Short mmCIF file of C-alpha atoms in Angstrom, two decimals:
data_model
loop_
_atom_site.label_atom_id
_atom_site.label_comp_id
_atom_site.label_asym_id
_atom_site.label_seq_id
_atom_site.Cartn_x
_atom_site.Cartn_y
_atom_site.Cartn_z
CA MET A 578 29.21 -36.27 13.83
CA ASP A 579 25.86 -37.88 14.60
CA LYS A 580 23.23 -35.65 16.09
CA LYS A 581 22.16 -36.49 19.59
CA LYS A 582 18.91 -38.46 19.68
CA VAL A 583 16.32 -37.28 22.16
CA ALA A 584 12.70 -37.98 22.96
CA VAL A 585 10.41 -35.45 21.27
CA PRO A 586 7.08 -34.77 22.97
CA LEU A 587 3.79 -33.57 21.62
CA VAL A 588 3.65 -29.95 22.75
CA CYS A 589 0.20 -28.71 23.74
CA HIS A 590 -0.18 -24.93 23.85
CA GLY A 591 -3.25 -23.03 24.94
CA HIS A 592 -2.76 -22.07 28.57
CA SER A 593 -1.47 -18.56 29.17
CA ARG A 594 -0.12 -19.20 32.65
CA PRO A 595 1.55 -22.10 34.50
CA VAL A 596 0.00 -25.58 34.33
CA VAL A 597 -0.31 -26.86 37.89
CA ASP A 598 -2.34 -30.08 37.67
CA LEU A 599 -3.04 -32.87 35.18
CA PHE A 600 -5.46 -35.79 35.30
CA TYR A 601 -6.07 -38.66 32.86
CA SER A 602 -9.40 -40.42 32.60
CA PRO A 603 -9.51 -44.21 32.44
CA VAL A 604 -9.90 -45.70 28.97
CA THR A 605 -13.52 -45.24 27.88
CA PRO A 606 -15.33 -46.59 24.79
CA ASP A 607 -14.34 -43.30 23.14
CA GLY A 608 -10.67 -43.33 24.13
CA PHE A 609 -9.11 -41.53 27.07
CA PHE A 610 -8.91 -37.86 27.97
CA LEU A 611 -6.57 -35.42 29.70
CA ILE A 612 -7.70 -32.43 31.75
CA SER A 613 -5.35 -29.67 32.84
CA ALA A 614 -5.55 -26.98 35.53
CA SER A 615 -3.78 -23.65 35.15
CA LYS A 616 -3.38 -20.35 36.91
CA ASP A 617 -5.11 -18.81 33.86
CA SER A 618 -8.46 -19.87 35.44
CA SER A 619 -9.59 -22.03 32.49
CA PRO A 620 -9.25 -25.84 32.73
CA MET A 621 -8.83 -27.54 29.35
CA LEU A 622 -9.87 -30.96 28.07
CA ARG A 623 -7.78 -32.81 25.47
CA ASN A 624 -7.70 -36.09 23.65
CA GLY A 625 -5.32 -38.03 25.87
CA GLU A 626 -3.58 -39.81 23.03
CA THR A 627 -3.04 -36.98 20.53
CA GLY A 628 -3.13 -33.93 22.78
CA ASP A 629 -5.79 -32.36 20.53
CA TRP A 630 -7.79 -29.63 22.25
CA VAL A 631 -11.40 -30.63 22.89
CA GLY A 632 -12.73 -27.79 24.98
CA THR A 633 -12.18 -25.16 27.67
CA PHE A 634 -14.24 -24.93 30.85
CA GLU A 635 -15.00 -21.25 31.39
CA GLY A 636 -16.42 -19.80 34.60
CA HIS A 637 -13.73 -19.62 37.28
CA LYS A 638 -12.57 -16.17 38.39
CA GLY A 639 -9.18 -17.18 39.81
CA ALA A 640 -6.32 -19.61 39.37
CA VAL A 641 -7.43 -23.24 39.05
CA TRP A 642 -5.26 -25.46 41.23
CA SER A 643 -6.82 -28.88 40.72
CA CYS A 644 -8.85 -30.78 38.14
CA CYS A 645 -10.19 -34.28 37.60
CA LEU A 646 -12.52 -36.43 35.49
CA ASP A 647 -14.89 -39.11 36.72
CA THR A 648 -14.38 -42.74 35.66
CA THR A 649 -16.66 -42.35 32.63
CA ALA A 650 -15.05 -39.05 31.58
CA LEU A 651 -18.55 -37.57 31.32
CA ARG A 652 -18.05 -35.07 34.14
CA ALA A 653 -15.13 -32.91 35.22
CA ALA A 654 -14.40 -31.04 38.44
CA SER A 655 -12.03 -28.22 39.32
CA GLY A 656 -10.86 -26.40 42.44
CA SER A 657 -9.93 -22.73 42.34
CA ALA A 658 -8.53 -19.72 44.12
CA ASP A 659 -11.96 -18.10 43.61
CA PHE A 660 -13.13 -20.06 46.69
CA SER A 661 -15.12 -22.58 44.66
CA ALA A 662 -15.07 -26.08 43.25
CA LYS A 663 -17.06 -26.53 40.08
CA LEU A 664 -18.70 -29.56 38.50
CA TRP A 665 -18.80 -29.59 34.69
CA ASP A 666 -20.44 -31.53 31.88
CA ALA A 667 -17.39 -32.85 30.03
CA LEU A 668 -19.37 -33.34 26.81
CA THR A 669 -20.69 -29.79 26.46
CA GLY A 670 -18.48 -27.78 28.80
CA ASP A 671 -21.51 -26.54 30.74
CA GLU A 672 -21.17 -25.78 34.44
CA LEU A 673 -23.42 -28.17 36.36
CA HIS A 674 -22.85 -26.83 39.86
CA SER A 675 -20.59 -24.54 41.85
CA PHE A 676 -19.67 -25.61 45.39
CA GLU A 677 -18.82 -22.51 47.39
CA HIS A 678 -16.00 -22.54 49.96
CA LYS A 679 -14.64 -19.91 52.34
CA HIS A 680 -11.08 -19.96 51.03
CA ILE A 681 -8.89 -21.26 48.20
CA VAL A 682 -9.63 -24.82 47.02
CA ARG A 683 -6.34 -26.59 46.27
CA ALA A 684 -7.47 -30.15 45.58
CA CYS A 685 -10.51 -32.07 44.35
CA THR A 686 -11.24 -35.62 43.24
CA PHE A 687 -14.19 -37.85 42.36
CA SER A 688 -14.89 -40.98 44.36
CA GLU A 689 -14.43 -44.29 42.57
CA ASP A 690 -18.20 -44.76 42.32
CA THR A 691 -18.47 -41.17 40.92
CA HIS A 692 -21.21 -40.21 43.41
CA LEU A 693 -19.03 -38.04 45.66
CA LEU A 694 -16.64 -35.11 45.20
CA LEU A 695 -13.89 -34.57 47.77
CA THR A 696 -12.28 -31.14 48.17
CA GLY A 697 -9.59 -29.62 50.36
CA GLY A 698 -7.71 -26.35 50.60
CA VAL A 699 -6.57 -23.45 52.73
CA GLU A 700 -9.50 -23.83 55.17
CA LYS A 701 -7.94 -27.09 56.50
CA ILE A 702 -11.31 -28.82 55.98
CA LEU A 703 -11.99 -31.91 53.90
CA ARG A 704 -15.44 -31.67 52.34
CA ILE A 705 -17.41 -34.52 50.78
CA PHE A 706 -20.18 -33.41 48.43
CA ASP A 707 -22.98 -35.78 47.38
CA LEU A 708 -23.30 -35.24 43.62
CA ASN A 709 -26.76 -36.82 43.65
CA ARG A 710 -27.81 -33.98 45.97
CA PRO A 711 -25.52 -31.11 44.99
CA ASP A 712 -27.47 -28.50 46.94
CA ALA A 713 -27.20 -30.45 50.19
CA PRO A 714 -24.56 -29.36 52.73
CA PRO A 715 -21.34 -31.37 52.44
CA ARG A 716 -19.97 -33.66 55.07
CA GLU A 717 -16.99 -31.95 56.70
CA VAL A 718 -13.86 -33.37 58.30
CA ASP A 719 -12.24 -30.34 59.90
CA ASN A 720 -9.21 -31.39 61.92
CA SER A 721 -6.53 -31.36 59.23
CA PRO A 722 -3.30 -30.12 60.84
CA GLY A 723 -2.56 -27.76 57.96
CA SER A 724 -3.69 -26.26 54.67
CA ILE A 725 -4.56 -29.16 52.35
CA ARG A 726 -2.45 -29.65 49.21
CA THR A 727 -3.51 -33.04 47.81
CA VAL A 728 -6.44 -35.45 48.26
CA ALA A 729 -7.25 -38.95 46.99
CA TRP A 730 -9.60 -41.87 47.67
CA LEU A 731 -8.49 -45.39 48.59
CA HIS A 732 -10.03 -48.73 49.49
CA SER A 733 -13.23 -48.43 47.44
CA ASP A 734 -13.92 -44.95 48.83
CA GLN A 735 -13.57 -46.05 52.46
CA THR A 736 -10.33 -44.12 53.07
CA ILE A 737 -9.21 -40.58 52.22
CA LEU A 738 -5.61 -39.52 51.70
CA SER A 739 -4.47 -35.93 52.22
CA SER A 740 -1.23 -33.97 52.45
CA CYS A 741 -0.56 -30.45 53.67
CA THR A 742 1.14 -27.43 52.15
CA GLU A 743 3.30 -26.45 55.12
CA ILE A 744 4.00 -29.70 56.98
CA GLY A 745 5.27 -33.14 56.02
CA GLY A 746 3.43 -36.41 55.99
CA VAL A 747 0.43 -38.03 54.35
CA ARG A 748 -2.67 -38.55 56.46
CA LEU A 749 -5.09 -41.41 55.92
CA TRP A 750 -8.62 -40.84 57.16
CA ASP A 751 -11.37 -43.35 57.81
CA VAL A 752 -14.39 -41.99 55.96
CA ARG A 753 -16.95 -43.37 58.40
CA SER A 754 -15.36 -42.03 61.59
CA GLY A 755 -13.66 -38.96 60.11
CA LYS A 756 -10.53 -39.82 62.10
CA ILE A 757 -6.89 -40.11 61.03
CA VAL A 758 -5.98 -43.80 61.12
CA GLN A 759 -2.40 -43.57 59.86
CA THR A 760 0.24 -40.96 59.02
CA LEU A 761 2.97 -41.68 56.48
CA GLU A 762 5.92 -39.67 57.72
CA THR A 763 8.00 -37.52 55.37
CA ASN A 764 10.67 -34.91 56.04
CA SER A 765 9.17 -32.32 53.71
CA PRO A 766 5.64 -31.35 52.64
CA VAL A 767 4.19 -33.79 50.12
CA THR A 768 3.54 -31.97 46.84
CA SER A 769 2.24 -34.98 44.91
CA ALA A 770 0.39 -38.10 46.01
CA GLU A 771 -0.93 -40.73 43.61
CA VAL A 772 -2.66 -44.05 44.23
CA SER A 773 -1.62 -46.70 41.69
CA ARG A 774 -4.25 -48.09 39.36
CA ASP A 775 -4.13 -51.52 41.00
CA GLY A 776 -4.45 -49.96 44.45
CA ARG A 777 -1.15 -51.41 45.68
CA TYR A 778 1.01 -48.31 46.03
CA ILE A 779 0.87 -44.69 47.06
CA THR A 780 3.51 -42.63 45.21
CA THR A 781 4.61 -39.43 46.94
CA ALA A 782 7.03 -36.61 46.15
CA ASP A 783 8.45 -34.59 49.04
CA GLY A 784 11.48 -32.36 48.77
CA SER A 785 14.09 -34.25 46.76
CA THR A 786 12.64 -37.69 47.50
CA VAL A 787 10.17 -40.00 45.78
CA LYS A 788 8.62 -42.65 48.02
CA PHE A 789 6.41 -45.67 47.41
CA TRP A 790 4.12 -46.87 50.19
CA ASP A 791 2.07 -50.01 50.61
CA ALA A 792 -1.48 -48.70 50.18
CA ASN A 793 -3.00 -51.47 52.31
CA HIS A 794 -0.52 -51.88 55.17
CA PHE A 795 0.99 -48.37 54.88
CA GLY A 796 4.62 -49.45 55.17
CA LEU A 797 7.37 -47.71 53.21
CA VAL A 798 8.27 -49.94 50.24
CA LYS A 799 10.92 -47.85 48.47
CA SER A 800 12.50 -44.41 48.82
CA TYR A 801 14.73 -42.83 46.20
CA ASP A 802 16.71 -39.60 46.39
CA MET A 803 16.33 -37.36 43.34
CA PRO A 804 18.94 -35.04 41.76
CA CYS A 805 16.84 -31.97 42.65
CA ASP A 806 13.68 -30.98 44.46
CA VAL A 807 10.80 -32.71 42.68
CA GLU A 808 7.22 -31.51 42.69
CA SER A 809 5.53 -34.52 41.11
CA ALA A 810 6.03 -38.23 40.47
CA SER A 811 3.95 -40.90 38.75
CA LEU A 812 4.19 -44.70 38.60
CA GLU A 813 3.68 -46.49 35.28
CA PRO A 814 0.22 -48.07 35.72
CA LYS A 815 0.29 -51.22 33.61
CA PHE A 816 3.47 -53.00 34.69
CA GLY A 817 4.59 -50.80 37.58
CA ASN A 818 8.25 -51.10 36.57
CA LYS A 819 9.00 -47.44 35.80
CA PHE A 820 8.27 -44.08 37.33
CA VAL A 821 8.80 -40.49 36.28
CA ALA A 822 9.68 -37.46 38.39
CA GLY A 823 10.07 -33.77 37.64
CA GLY A 824 10.58 -30.51 39.43
CA GLU A 825 12.64 -27.39 39.73
CA ASP A 826 15.39 -28.18 37.20
CA MET A 827 12.84 -28.40 34.31
CA TRP A 828 13.88 -31.95 33.36
CA ILE A 829 11.75 -35.08 33.54
CA ARG A 830 13.56 -38.19 34.59
CA VAL A 831 12.53 -41.81 34.07
CA PHE A 832 13.57 -44.36 36.70
CA ASP A 833 13.45 -48.11 37.23
CA PHE A 834 10.97 -48.76 40.03
CA HIS A 835 12.85 -51.78 41.41
CA THR A 836 16.38 -50.33 41.48
CA GLY A 837 15.95 -46.56 41.34
CA GLU A 838 18.34 -46.40 38.38
CA GLN A 839 17.74 -43.45 36.06
CA THR A 840 16.93 -44.78 32.59
CA GLY A 841 16.02 -41.57 30.79
CA CYS A 842 16.07 -37.79 31.02
CA ASN A 843 13.76 -35.66 28.90
CA LYS A 844 14.35 -31.97 28.37
CA GLY A 845 12.03 -29.49 26.74
CA HIS A 846 10.22 -27.39 29.32
CA HIS A 847 11.38 -23.83 29.93
CA GLY A 848 10.24 -23.65 33.54
CA PRO A 849 9.89 -25.91 36.57
CA VAL A 850 7.73 -29.01 36.13
CA HIS A 851 4.68 -28.82 38.40
CA CYS A 852 2.79 -32.01 37.50
CA LEU A 853 3.34 -35.41 35.88
CA ARG A 854 0.87 -38.19 35.17
CA PHE A 855 0.99 -41.43 33.20
CA SER A 856 -1.71 -42.21 30.68
CA PRO A 857 -4.04 -45.04 31.76
CA GLU A 858 -2.20 -47.76 29.79
CA GLY A 859 1.28 -46.39 30.47
CA GLU A 860 2.30 -45.87 26.86
CA SER A 861 2.87 -42.14 27.46
CA TYR A 862 2.90 -39.55 30.22
CA ALA A 863 2.09 -35.86 30.37
CA SER A 864 3.96 -33.03 32.07
CA GLY A 865 2.76 -29.55 32.97
CA SER A 866 5.09 -26.66 33.62
CA GLU A 867 5.57 -23.09 34.74
CA ASP A 868 6.09 -22.33 31.04
CA GLY A 869 2.36 -22.82 30.39
CA THR A 870 2.71 -25.88 28.14
CA ILE A 871 1.71 -29.52 28.45
CA ARG A 872 4.06 -32.05 26.88
CA ILE A 873 3.07 -35.63 26.14
CA TRP A 874 6.04 -38.00 26.08
CA GLN A 875 6.02 -41.48 24.59
CA MET A 876 7.52 -44.33 26.60
CA GLY A 877 8.46 -46.23 23.40
CA PRO A 878 11.84 -46.25 21.64
CA ALA A 879 10.98 -43.55 19.09
CA SER A 880 13.49 -40.69 19.00
CA HIS A 881 14.26 -37.72 16.79
CA ASP A 882 17.01 -35.24 16.17
CA GLU A 883 17.55 -32.75 18.95
CA ASN A 884 15.59 -29.47 18.57
CA ASP A 885 12.85 -31.15 16.53
CA SER A 886 9.35 -30.14 17.62
CA VAL A 887 6.07 -31.94 17.29
CA PRO A 888 3.11 -29.70 18.17
CA GLY A 889 -0.11 -31.42 19.20
CA ASN A 890 -2.66 -31.10 16.41
CA GLY A 891 -4.84 -28.04 16.76
CA THR A 892 -3.21 -26.93 19.99
CA THR A 893 -1.10 -23.94 18.96
CA GLY A 894 -1.98 -20.53 20.29
CA LYS A 895 -4.17 -19.26 23.11
CA VAL A 896 -7.60 -20.83 23.09
CA LYS A 897 -10.17 -18.04 23.00
CA VAL A 898 -13.03 -18.90 20.73
CA SER A 899 -16.33 -17.48 19.57
CA ALA A 900 -19.73 -19.12 20.04
CA ASP A 901 -19.53 -20.44 16.48
CA ASP A 902 -16.09 -21.86 17.15
CA ILE A 903 -17.38 -23.54 20.30
CA ALA A 904 -20.25 -25.05 18.35
CA ARG A 905 -17.83 -26.42 15.79
CA LYS A 906 -15.62 -27.83 18.55
CA ILE A 907 -18.60 -29.54 20.17
CA GLU A 908 -19.49 -31.04 16.80
CA GLY A 909 -15.90 -32.25 16.52
CA PHE A 910 -16.11 -33.50 20.09
CA SER A 911 -19.01 -35.76 19.11
CA TYR A 912 -16.71 -37.35 16.55
CA TYR A 913 -14.34 -38.39 19.31
CA ARG A 914 -17.02 -39.25 21.84
CA ARG A 915 -20.09 -40.66 20.21
CA ARG A 916 -22.80 -41.48 22.72
CA GLY A 917 -26.12 -43.02 21.84
CA ASN A 918 -27.87 -40.53 24.09
CA TYR A 919 -26.28 -37.35 22.67
#
């Protein structure tokens, strides 16, 4: 009997607790990069194509709920249960600044022009920090109806998107006035919100539903019921013809964007899937799970025998390294990311 053929991901170990957020950089002259947030308090940076570990950002004292890279992949940011958001040098791993909050920071993201950092969390306040003046007080928008779960920028940084932990809906804020200009209604709290690369769609996951919204006119374009409660969904960025969703049943499903037909189901995680994101060109996507691993799945036709495993190079084991090891990693980092100024 023929063995069942299944997709085999690159498995990236290193985190000791659940992986709760993933973010891909755009393609840079040195490739593209993947940053992960985990309850182990140490965000990690990886080569986005191979999954190879590049470095660990050390300094948070609590679970890290959110992470992101700027458009050049030269800086990273993270939001944590230690009541802070931190700005990092993504080349060296050095902490550049710590933005103190009064409660848990659940979400953070760079503006498109990379000059601003937006944060949100349990305080129900959206804060906009000017990275050119990091010591200056942030601008605050403080009338969110609930604890903030997700944030994003739209419309060339003129609009902010946010969702709440306890209540449904996505709120769209005008940056200049600080007022809500539109609410996208959902039955359940939105656990994932993603703006498509071309700016056309907002992809949301709420309960057992994945929805696609017109990012300019805010109408509901498509809504698909999922086989289980899903925590995250991501739209393929290059052609926009596929999307992936994952959640409590530990499986990652691939769907046709136009019809909602399920075209694939990938199994491998040993705990609920908390986050999913497509790579910038759509040739692969990454998943993060309660099991503490990141898995990078190829969208191509390659398949292997069931139970095969393909570990990401240099990613096995918990990453705790000495100063000499860090120095060697930074030297290796320069191989991946040569810059004339470094």
